PDB file of N, CA and C in Angstrom:
ATOM      1  N   MET A   1     109.722  93.245  11.734  1.00 65.00           N
ATOM      2  CA  MET A   1     109.880  91.901  12.252  1.00 65.00           C
ATOM      3  C   MET A   1     108.667  91.088  11.790  1.00 65.00           C
ATOM      4  N   SER A   2     108.935  89.934  11.262  1.00 83.00           N
ATOM      5  CA  SER A   2     107.824  89.114  10.786  1.00 83.00           C
ATOM      6  C   SER A   2     107.087  88.496  11.975  1.00 83.00           C
ATOM      7  N   ALA A   3     105.849  88.125  11.740  1.00 86.00           N
ATOM      8  CA  ALA A   3     105.010  87.551  12.798  1.00 86.00           C
ATOM      9  C   ALA A   3     105.623  86.274  13.362  1.00 86.00           C
ATOM     10  N   LYS A   4     106.266  85.499  12.501  1.00 88.00           N
ATOM     11  CA  LYS A   4     106.880  84.235  12.940  1.00 88.00           C
ATOM     12  C   LYS A   4     107.934  84.487  14.022  1.00 88.00           C
ATOM     13  N   TYR A   5     108.793  85.458  13.799  1.00 86.00           N
ATOM     14  CA  TYR A   5     109.849  85.746  14.764  1.00 86.00           C
ATOM     15  C   TYR A   5     109.283  86.383  16.031  1.00 86.00           C
ATOM     16  N   PHE A   6     108.251  87.181  15.874  1.00 83.00           N
ATOM     17  CA  PHE A   6     107.613  87.785  17.035  1.00 83.00           C
ATOM     18  C   PHE A   6     107.010  86.707  17.927  1.00 83.00           C
ATOM     19  N   VAL A   7     106.364  85.726  17.342  1.00 88.00           N
ATOM     20  CA  VAL A   7     105.772  84.623  18.109  1.00 88.00           C
ATOM     21  C   VAL A   7     106.868  83.851  18.836  1.00 88.00           C
ATOM     22  N   GLN A   8     107.975  83.601  18.168  1.00 89.00           N
ATOM     23  CA  GLN A   8     109.092  82.892  18.806  1.00 89.00           C
ATOM     24  C   GLN A   8     109.625  83.686  19.994  1.00 89.00           C
ATOM     25  N   LEU A   9     109.720  84.983  19.827  1.00 83.00           N
ATOM     26  CA  LEU A   9     110.213  85.844  20.895  1.00 83.00           C
ATOM     27  C   LEU A   9     109.274  85.811  22.099  1.00 83.00           C
ATOM     28  N   VAL A  10     107.994  85.912  21.839  1.00 85.00           N
ATOM     29  CA  VAL A  10     107.009  85.867  22.923  1.00 85.00           C
ATOM     30  C   VAL A  10     107.035  84.510  23.618  1.00 85.00           C
ATOM     31  N   ASP A  11     107.134  83.448  22.846  1.00 88.00           N
ATOM     32  CA  ASP A  11     107.179  82.104  23.426  1.00 88.00           C
ATOM     33  C   ASP A  11     108.401  81.899  24.320  1.00 88.00           C
ATOM     34  N   ALA A  12     109.497  82.583  24.014  1.00 89.00           N
ATOM     35  CA  ALA A  12     110.738  82.414  24.772  1.00 89.00           C
ATOM     36  C   ALA A  12     110.832  83.352  25.965  1.00 89.00           C
ATOM     37  N   THR A  13     109.849  84.200  26.172  1.00 87.00           N
ATOM     38  CA  THR A  13     109.924  85.224  27.210  1.00 87.00           C
ATOM     39  C   THR A  13     110.181  84.650  28.597  1.00 87.00           C
ATOM     40  N   GLN A  14     109.467  83.629  28.982  1.00 90.00           N
ATOM     41  CA  GLN A  14     109.635  83.067  30.321  1.00 90.00           C
ATOM     42  C   GLN A  14     111.039  82.495  30.496  1.00 90.00           C
ATOM     43  N   LEU A  15     111.541  81.791  29.507  1.00 92.00           N
ATOM     44  CA  LEU A  15     112.891  81.236  29.576  1.00 92.00           C
ATOM     45  C   LEU A  15     113.937  82.352  29.634  1.00 92.00           C
ATOM     46  N   LEU A  16     113.734  83.400  28.845  1.00 89.00           N
ATOM     47  CA  LEU A  16     114.659  84.529  28.854  1.00 89.00           C
ATOM     48  C   LEU A  16     114.658  85.230  30.212  1.00 89.00           C
ATOM     49  N   ALA A  17     113.503  85.366  30.821  1.00 89.00           N
ATOM     50  CA  ALA A  17     113.411  86.001  32.140  1.00 89.00           C
ATOM     51  C   ALA A  17     114.168  85.181  33.178  1.00 89.00           C
ATOM     52  N   LYS A  18     114.010  83.874  33.138  1.00 92.00           N
ATOM     53  CA  LYS A  18     114.734  83.010  34.080  1.00 92.00           C
ATOM     54  C   LYS A  18     116.234  83.141  33.886  1.00 92.00           C
ATOM     55  N   GLU A  19     116.668  83.184  32.634  1.00 91.00           N
ATOM     56  CA  GLU A  19     118.096  83.311  32.325  1.00 91.00           C
ATOM     57  C   GLU A  19     118.634  84.655  32.815  1.00 91.00           C
ATOM     58  N   LEU A  20     117.869  85.709  32.625  1.00 90.00           N
ATOM     59  CA  LEU A  20     118.281  87.036  33.067  1.00 90.00           C
ATOM     60  C   LEU A  20     118.416  87.093  34.583  1.00 90.00           C
ATOM     61  N   ILE A  21     117.468  86.511  35.288  1.00 91.00           N
ATOM     62  CA  ILE A  21     117.529  86.479  36.753  1.00 91.00           C
ATOM     63  C   ILE A  21     118.727  85.656  37.211  1.00 91.00           C
ATOM     64  N   SER A  22     118.965  84.531  36.553  1.00 93.00           N
ATOM     65  CA  SER A  22     120.112  83.682  36.883  1.00 93.00           C
ATOM     66  C   SER A  22     121.423  84.446  36.682  1.00 93.00           C
ATOM     67  N   LEU A  23     121.508  85.191  35.606  1.00 91.00           N
ATOM     68  CA  LEU A  23     122.699  85.991  35.317  1.00 91.00           C
ATOM     69  C   LEU A  23     122.913  87.043  36.412  1.00 91.00           C
ATOM     70  N   ALA A  24     121.842  87.698  36.813  1.00 92.00           N
ATOM     71  CA  ALA A  24     121.936  88.744  37.834  1.00 92.00           C
ATOM     72  C   ALA A  24     122.334  88.179  39.192  1.00 92.00           C
ATOM     73  N   MET A  25     121.907  86.974  39.505  1.00 92.00           N
ATOM     74  CA  MET A  25     122.130  86.403  40.831  1.00 92.00           C
ATOM     75  C   MET A  25     123.428  85.609  40.955  1.00 92.00           C
ATOM     76  N   ASN A  26     124.071  85.276  39.852  1.00 94.00           N
ATOM     77  CA  ASN A  26     125.263  84.438  39.878  1.00 94.00           C
ATOM     78  C   ASN A  26     126.496  85.287  40.203  1.00 94.00           C
ATOM     79  N   SER A  27     127.068  85.073  41.380  1.00 94.00           N
ATOM     80  CA  SER A  27     128.212  85.874  41.828  1.00 94.00           C
ATOM     81  C   SER A  27     129.486  85.585  41.033  1.00 94.00           C
ATOM     82  N   ARG A  28     129.483  84.540  40.224  1.00 95.00           N
ATOM     83  CA  ARG A  28     130.657  84.241  39.394  1.00 95.00           C
ATOM     84  C   ARG A  28     130.719  85.113  38.145  1.00 95.00           C
ATOM     85  N   ASN A  29     129.627  85.780  37.820  1.00 94.00           N
ATOM     86  CA  ASN A  29     129.616  86.665  36.655  1.00 94.00           C
ATOM     87  C   ASN A  29     130.281  87.991  36.999  1.00 94.00           C
ATOM     88  N   LYS A  30     130.749  88.682  35.978  1.00 95.00           N
ATOM     89  CA  LYS A  30     131.377  89.992  36.164  1.00 95.00           C
ATOM     90  C   LYS A  30     130.360  90.956  36.768  1.00 95.00           C
ATOM     91  N   PRO A  31     130.824  91.808  37.674  1.00 93.00           N
ATOM     92  CA  PRO A  31     129.909  92.759  38.313  1.00 93.00           C
ATOM     93  C   PRO A  31     129.120  93.615  37.320  1.00 93.00           C
ATOM     94  N   TYR A  32     129.770  94.103  36.245  1.00 92.00           N
ATOM     95  CA  TYR A  32     129.056  94.952  35.289  1.00 92.00           C
ATOM     96  C   TYR A  32     127.939  94.174  34.585  1.00 92.00           C
ATOM     97  N   SER A  33     128.143  92.886  34.353  1.00 92.00           N
ATOM     98  CA  SER A  33     127.098  92.071  33.732  1.00 92.00           C
ATOM     99  C   SER A  33     125.936  91.871  34.687  1.00 92.00           C
ATOM    100  N   ARG A  34     126.261  91.646  35.945  1.00 93.00           N
ATOM    101  CA  ARG A  34     125.211  91.451  36.957  1.00 93.00           C
ATOM    102  C   ARG A  34     124.401  92.726  37.148  1.00 93.00           C
ATOM    103  N   VAL A  35     125.100  93.864  37.217  1.00 94.00           N
ATOM    104  CA  VAL A  35     124.415  95.145  37.411  1.00 94.00           C
ATOM    105  C   VAL A  35     123.487  95.436  36.234  1.00 94.00           C
ATOM    106  N   ASN A  36     123.957  95.198  35.024  1.00 92.00           N
ATOM    107  CA  ASN A  36     123.108  95.421  33.848  1.00 92.00           C
ATOM    108  C   ASN A  36     121.886  94.503  33.864  1.00 92.00           C
ATOM    109  N   ALA A  37     122.086  93.255  34.240  1.00 90.00           N
ATOM    110  CA  ALA A  37     120.966  92.316  34.308  1.00 90.00           C
ATOM    111  C   ALA A  37     119.980  92.738  35.390  1.00 90.00           C
ATOM    112  N   MET A  38     120.500  93.168  36.534  1.00 90.00           N
ATOM    113  CA  MET A  38     119.624  93.625  37.617  1.00 90.00           C
ATOM    114  C   MET A  38     118.816  94.846  37.180  1.00 90.00           C
ATOM    115  N   ALA A  39     119.473  95.778  36.512  1.00 92.00           N
ATOM    116  CA  ALA A  39     118.786  96.984  36.052  1.00 92.00           C
ATOM    117  C   ALA A  39     117.665  96.626  35.082  1.00 92.00           C
ATOM    118  N   LEU A  40     117.919  95.688  34.204  1.00 90.00           N
ATOM    119  CA  LEU A  40     116.899  95.275  33.246  1.00 90.00           C
ATOM    120  C   LEU A  40     115.729  94.588  33.941  1.00 90.00           C
ATOM    121  N   VAL A  41     116.024  93.776  34.955  1.00 87.00           N
ATOM    122  CA  VAL A  41     114.957  93.121  35.718  1.00 87.00           C
ATOM    123  C   VAL A  41     114.086  94.174  36.403  1.00 87.00           C
ATOM    124  N   PHE A  42     114.708  95.144  37.076  1.00 89.00           N
ATOM    125  CA  PHE A  42     113.942  96.186  37.754  1.00 89.00           C
ATOM    126  C   PHE A  42     113.150  97.036  36.772  1.00 89.00           C
ATOM    127  N   GLN A  43     113.748  97.346  35.628  1.00 90.00           N
ATOM    128  CA  GLN A  43     113.058  98.128  34.603  1.00 90.00           C
ATOM    129  C   GLN A  43     111.826  97.377  34.086  1.00 90.00           C
ATOM    130  N   THR A  44     111.972  96.090  33.880  1.00 86.00           N
ATOM    131  CA  THR A  44     110.865  95.269  33.392  1.00 86.00           C
ATOM    132  C   THR A  44     109.739  95.214  34.411  1.00 86.00           C
ATOM    133  N   VAL A  45     110.087  95.026  35.677  1.00 86.00           N
ATOM    134  CA  VAL A  45     109.072  94.984  36.734  1.00 86.00           C
ATOM    135  C   VAL A  45     108.363  96.333  36.839  1.00 86.00           C
ATOM    136  N   ALA A  46     109.120  97.421  36.810  1.00 88.00           N
ATOM    137  CA  ALA A  46     108.519  98.753  36.903  1.00 88.00           C
ATOM    138  C   ALA A  46     107.576  99.009  35.739  1.00 88.00           C
ATOM    139  N   THR A  47     107.985  98.624  34.542  1.00 89.00           N
ATOM    140  CA  THR A  47     107.139  98.804  33.366  1.00 89.00           C
ATOM    141  C   THR A  47     105.847  98.014  33.516  1.00 89.00           C
ATOM    142  N   HIS A  48     105.946  96.802  34.013  1.00 84.00           N
ATOM    143  CA  HIS A  48     104.751  95.977  34.208  1.00 84.00           C
ATOM    144  C   HIS A  48     103.807  96.621  35.220  1.00 84.00           C
ATOM    145  N   LEU A  49     104.363  97.127  36.312  1.00 86.00           N
ATOM    146  CA  LEU A  49     103.534  97.760  37.340  1.00 86.00           C
ATOM    147  C   LEU A  49     102.844  99.010  36.807  1.00 86.00           C
ATOM    148  N   ILE A  50     103.567  99.788  36.002  1.00 90.00           N
ATOM    149  CA  ILE A  50     102.979 100.981  35.399  1.00 90.00           C
ATOM    150  C   ILE A  50     101.867 100.585  34.442  1.00 90.00           C
ATOM    151  N   ASP A  51     102.120  99.584  33.618  1.00 88.00           N
ATOM    152  CA  ASP A  51     101.095  99.115  32.675  1.00 88.00           C
ATOM    153  C   ASP A  51      99.854  98.634  33.413  1.00 88.00           C
ATOM    154  N   GLN A  52     100.057  97.901  34.480  1.00 87.00           N
ATOM    155  CA  GLN A  52      98.938  97.377  35.264  1.00 87.00           C
ATOM    156  C   GLN A  52      98.130  98.522  35.872  1.00 87.00           C
ATOM    157  N   SER A  53      98.827  99.518  36.399  1.00 90.00           N
ATOM    158  CA  SER A  53      98.156 100.670  36.989  1.00 90.00           C
ATOM    159  C   SER A  53      97.362 101.443  35.929  1.00 90.00           C
ATOM    160  N   GLN A  54      97.947 101.596  34.762  1.00 92.00           N
ATOM    161  CA  GLN A  54      97.253 102.306  33.683  1.00 92.00           C
ATOM    162  C   GLN A  54      96.016 101.545  33.226  1.00 92.00           C
ATOM    163  N   GLN A  55      96.084 100.236  33.199  1.00 90.00           N
ATOM    164  CA  GLN A  55      94.914  99.433  32.822  1.00 90.00           C
ATOM    165  C   GLN A  55      93.793  99.602  33.834  1.00 90.00           C
ATOM    166  N   GLU A  56      94.155  99.649  35.115  1.00 92.00           N
ATOM    167  CA  GLU A  56      93.145  99.858  36.156  1.00 92.00           C
ATOM    168  C   GLU A  56      92.510 101.238  36.022  1.00 92.00           C
ATOM    169  N   GLN A  57      93.323 102.246  35.747  1.00 93.00           N
ATOM    170  CA  GLN A  57      92.807 103.593  35.567  1.00 93.00           C
ATOM    171  C   GLN A  57      91.892 103.676  34.344  1.00 93.00           C
ATOM    172  N   MET A  58      92.273 102.996  33.276  1.00 93.00           N
ATOM    173  CA  MET A  58      91.443 102.988  32.073  1.00 93.00           C
ATOM    174  C   MET A  58      90.101 102.312  32.347  1.00 93.00           C
ATOM    175  N   ALA A  59      90.095 101.256  33.144  1.00 93.00           N
ATOM    176  CA  ALA A  59      88.848 100.574  33.491  1.00 93.00           C
ATOM    177  C   ALA A  59      87.937 101.497  34.292  1.00 93.00           C
ATOM    178  N   GLU A  60      88.521 102.253  35.222  1.00 93.00           N
ATOM    179  CA  GLU A  60      87.737 103.208  36.004  1.00 93.00           C
ATOM    180  C   GLU A  60      87.146 104.291  35.105  1.00 93.00           C
ATOM    181  N   LEU A  61      87.953 104.818  34.200  1.00 92.00           N
ATOM    182  CA  LEU A  61      87.467 105.843  33.276  1.00 92.00           C
ATOM    183  C   LEU A  61      86.339 105.310  32.389  1.00 92.00           C
ATOM    184  N   LYS A  62      86.487 104.079  31.959  1.00 93.00           N
ATOM    185  CA  LYS A  62      85.444 103.469  31.142  1.00 93.00           C
ATOM    186  C   LYS A  62      84.131 103.374  31.918  1.00 93.00           C
ATOM    187  N   GLN A  63      84.217 102.993  33.185  1.00 90.00           N
ATOM    188  CA  GLN A  63      83.023 102.917  34.020  1.00 90.00           C
ATOM    189  C   GLN A  63      82.378 104.291  34.178  1.00 90.00           C
ATOM    190  N   HIS A  64      83.196 105.324  34.393  1.00 86.00           N
ATOM    191  CA  HIS A  64      82.670 106.679  34.513  1.00 86.00           C
ATOM    192  C   HIS A  64      81.974 107.117  33.222  1.00 86.00           C
ATOM    193  N   LEU A  65      82.600 106.824  32.087  1.00 88.00           N
ATOM    194  CA  LEU A  65      81.997 107.182  30.801  1.00 88.00           C
ATOM    195  C   LEU A  65      80.671 106.459  30.583  1.00 88.00           C
ATOM    196  N   GLU A  66      80.629 105.194  30.957  1.00 88.00           N
ATOM    197  CA  GLU A  66      79.385 104.440  30.807  1.00 88.00           C
ATOM    198  C   GLU A  66      78.282 105.027  31.679  1.00 88.00           C
ATOM    199  N   ARG A  67      78.649 105.467  32.898  1.00 86.00           N
ATOM    200  CA  ARG A  67      77.654 106.096  33.781  1.00 86.00           C
ATOM    201  C   ARG A  67      77.165 107.424  33.202  1.00 86.00           C
ATOM    202  N   LEU A  68      78.105 108.184  32.647  1.00 85.00           N
ATOM    203  CA  LEU A  68      77.726 109.455  32.034  1.00 85.00           C
ATOM    204  C   LEU A  68      76.776 109.236  30.851  1.00 85.00           C
ATOM    205  N   GLU A  69      77.114 108.260  30.031  1.00 87.00           N
ATOM    206  CA  GLU A  69      76.277 107.963  28.871  1.00 87.00           C
ATOM    207  C   GLU A  69      74.892 107.483  29.293  1.00 87.00           C
ATOM    208  N   ALA A  70      74.806 106.802  30.439  1.00 87.00           N
ATOM    209  CA  ALA A  70      73.525 106.299  30.926  1.00 87.00           C
ATOM    210  C   ALA A  70      72.756 107.381  31.680  1.00 87.00           C
ATOM    211  N   GLY A  71      73.396 108.521  31.921  1.00 84.00           N
ATOM    212  CA  GLY A  71      72.731 109.600  32.627  1.00 84.00           C
ATOM    213  C   GLY A  71      72.780 109.463  34.128  1.00 84.00           C
ATOM    214  N   SER A  72      73.589 108.533  34.636  1.00 67.00           N
ATOM    215  CA  SER A  72      73.708 108.326  36.082  1.00 67.00           C
ATOM    216  C   SER A  72      74.730 109.312  36.662  1.00 67.00           C
ATOM    217  N   PRO A  73      74.509 109.756  37.901  1.00 67.00           N
ATOM    218  CA  PRO A  73      75.502 110.636  38.527  1.00 67.00           C
ATOM    219  C   PRO A  73      76.778 109.852  38.844  1.00 67.00           C
ATOM    220  N   ILE A  74      77.893 110.560  38.830  1.00 61.00           N
ATOM    221  CA  ILE A  74      79.173 109.910  39.147  1.00 61.00           C
ATOM    222  C   ILE A  74      79.838 110.644  40.298  1.00 61.00           C
ATOM    223  N   ASP A  75      80.657 109.923  41.027  1.00 65.00           N
ATOM    224  CA  ASP A  75      81.454 110.517  42.100  1.00 65.00           C
ATOM    225  C   ASP A  75      82.731 111.076  41.481  1.00 65.00           C
ATOM    226  N   VAL A  76      83.078 112.280  41.886  1.00 63.00           N
ATOM    227  CA  VAL A  76      84.302 112.903  41.358  1.00 63.00           C
ATOM    228  C   VAL A  76      85.360 112.895  42.415  1.00 63.00           C
TER     229      VAL A  76
END
């Protein structure tokens, strides 16, 4: 994928998320479409939460490594 298309995709993310939520919440849509949209919304949220948790863990590990390199004791 070229950088140009990737930038367009990233720029459209917020609009796409709103559209996906609208699709999931609209009772006039077919049930299978709503269920698929809901599943994608939950999957996206779960992925974000996992990523956020991993970033926090990486920050903690970095702090521990910095303390080790400085010769300071660390809590285990």
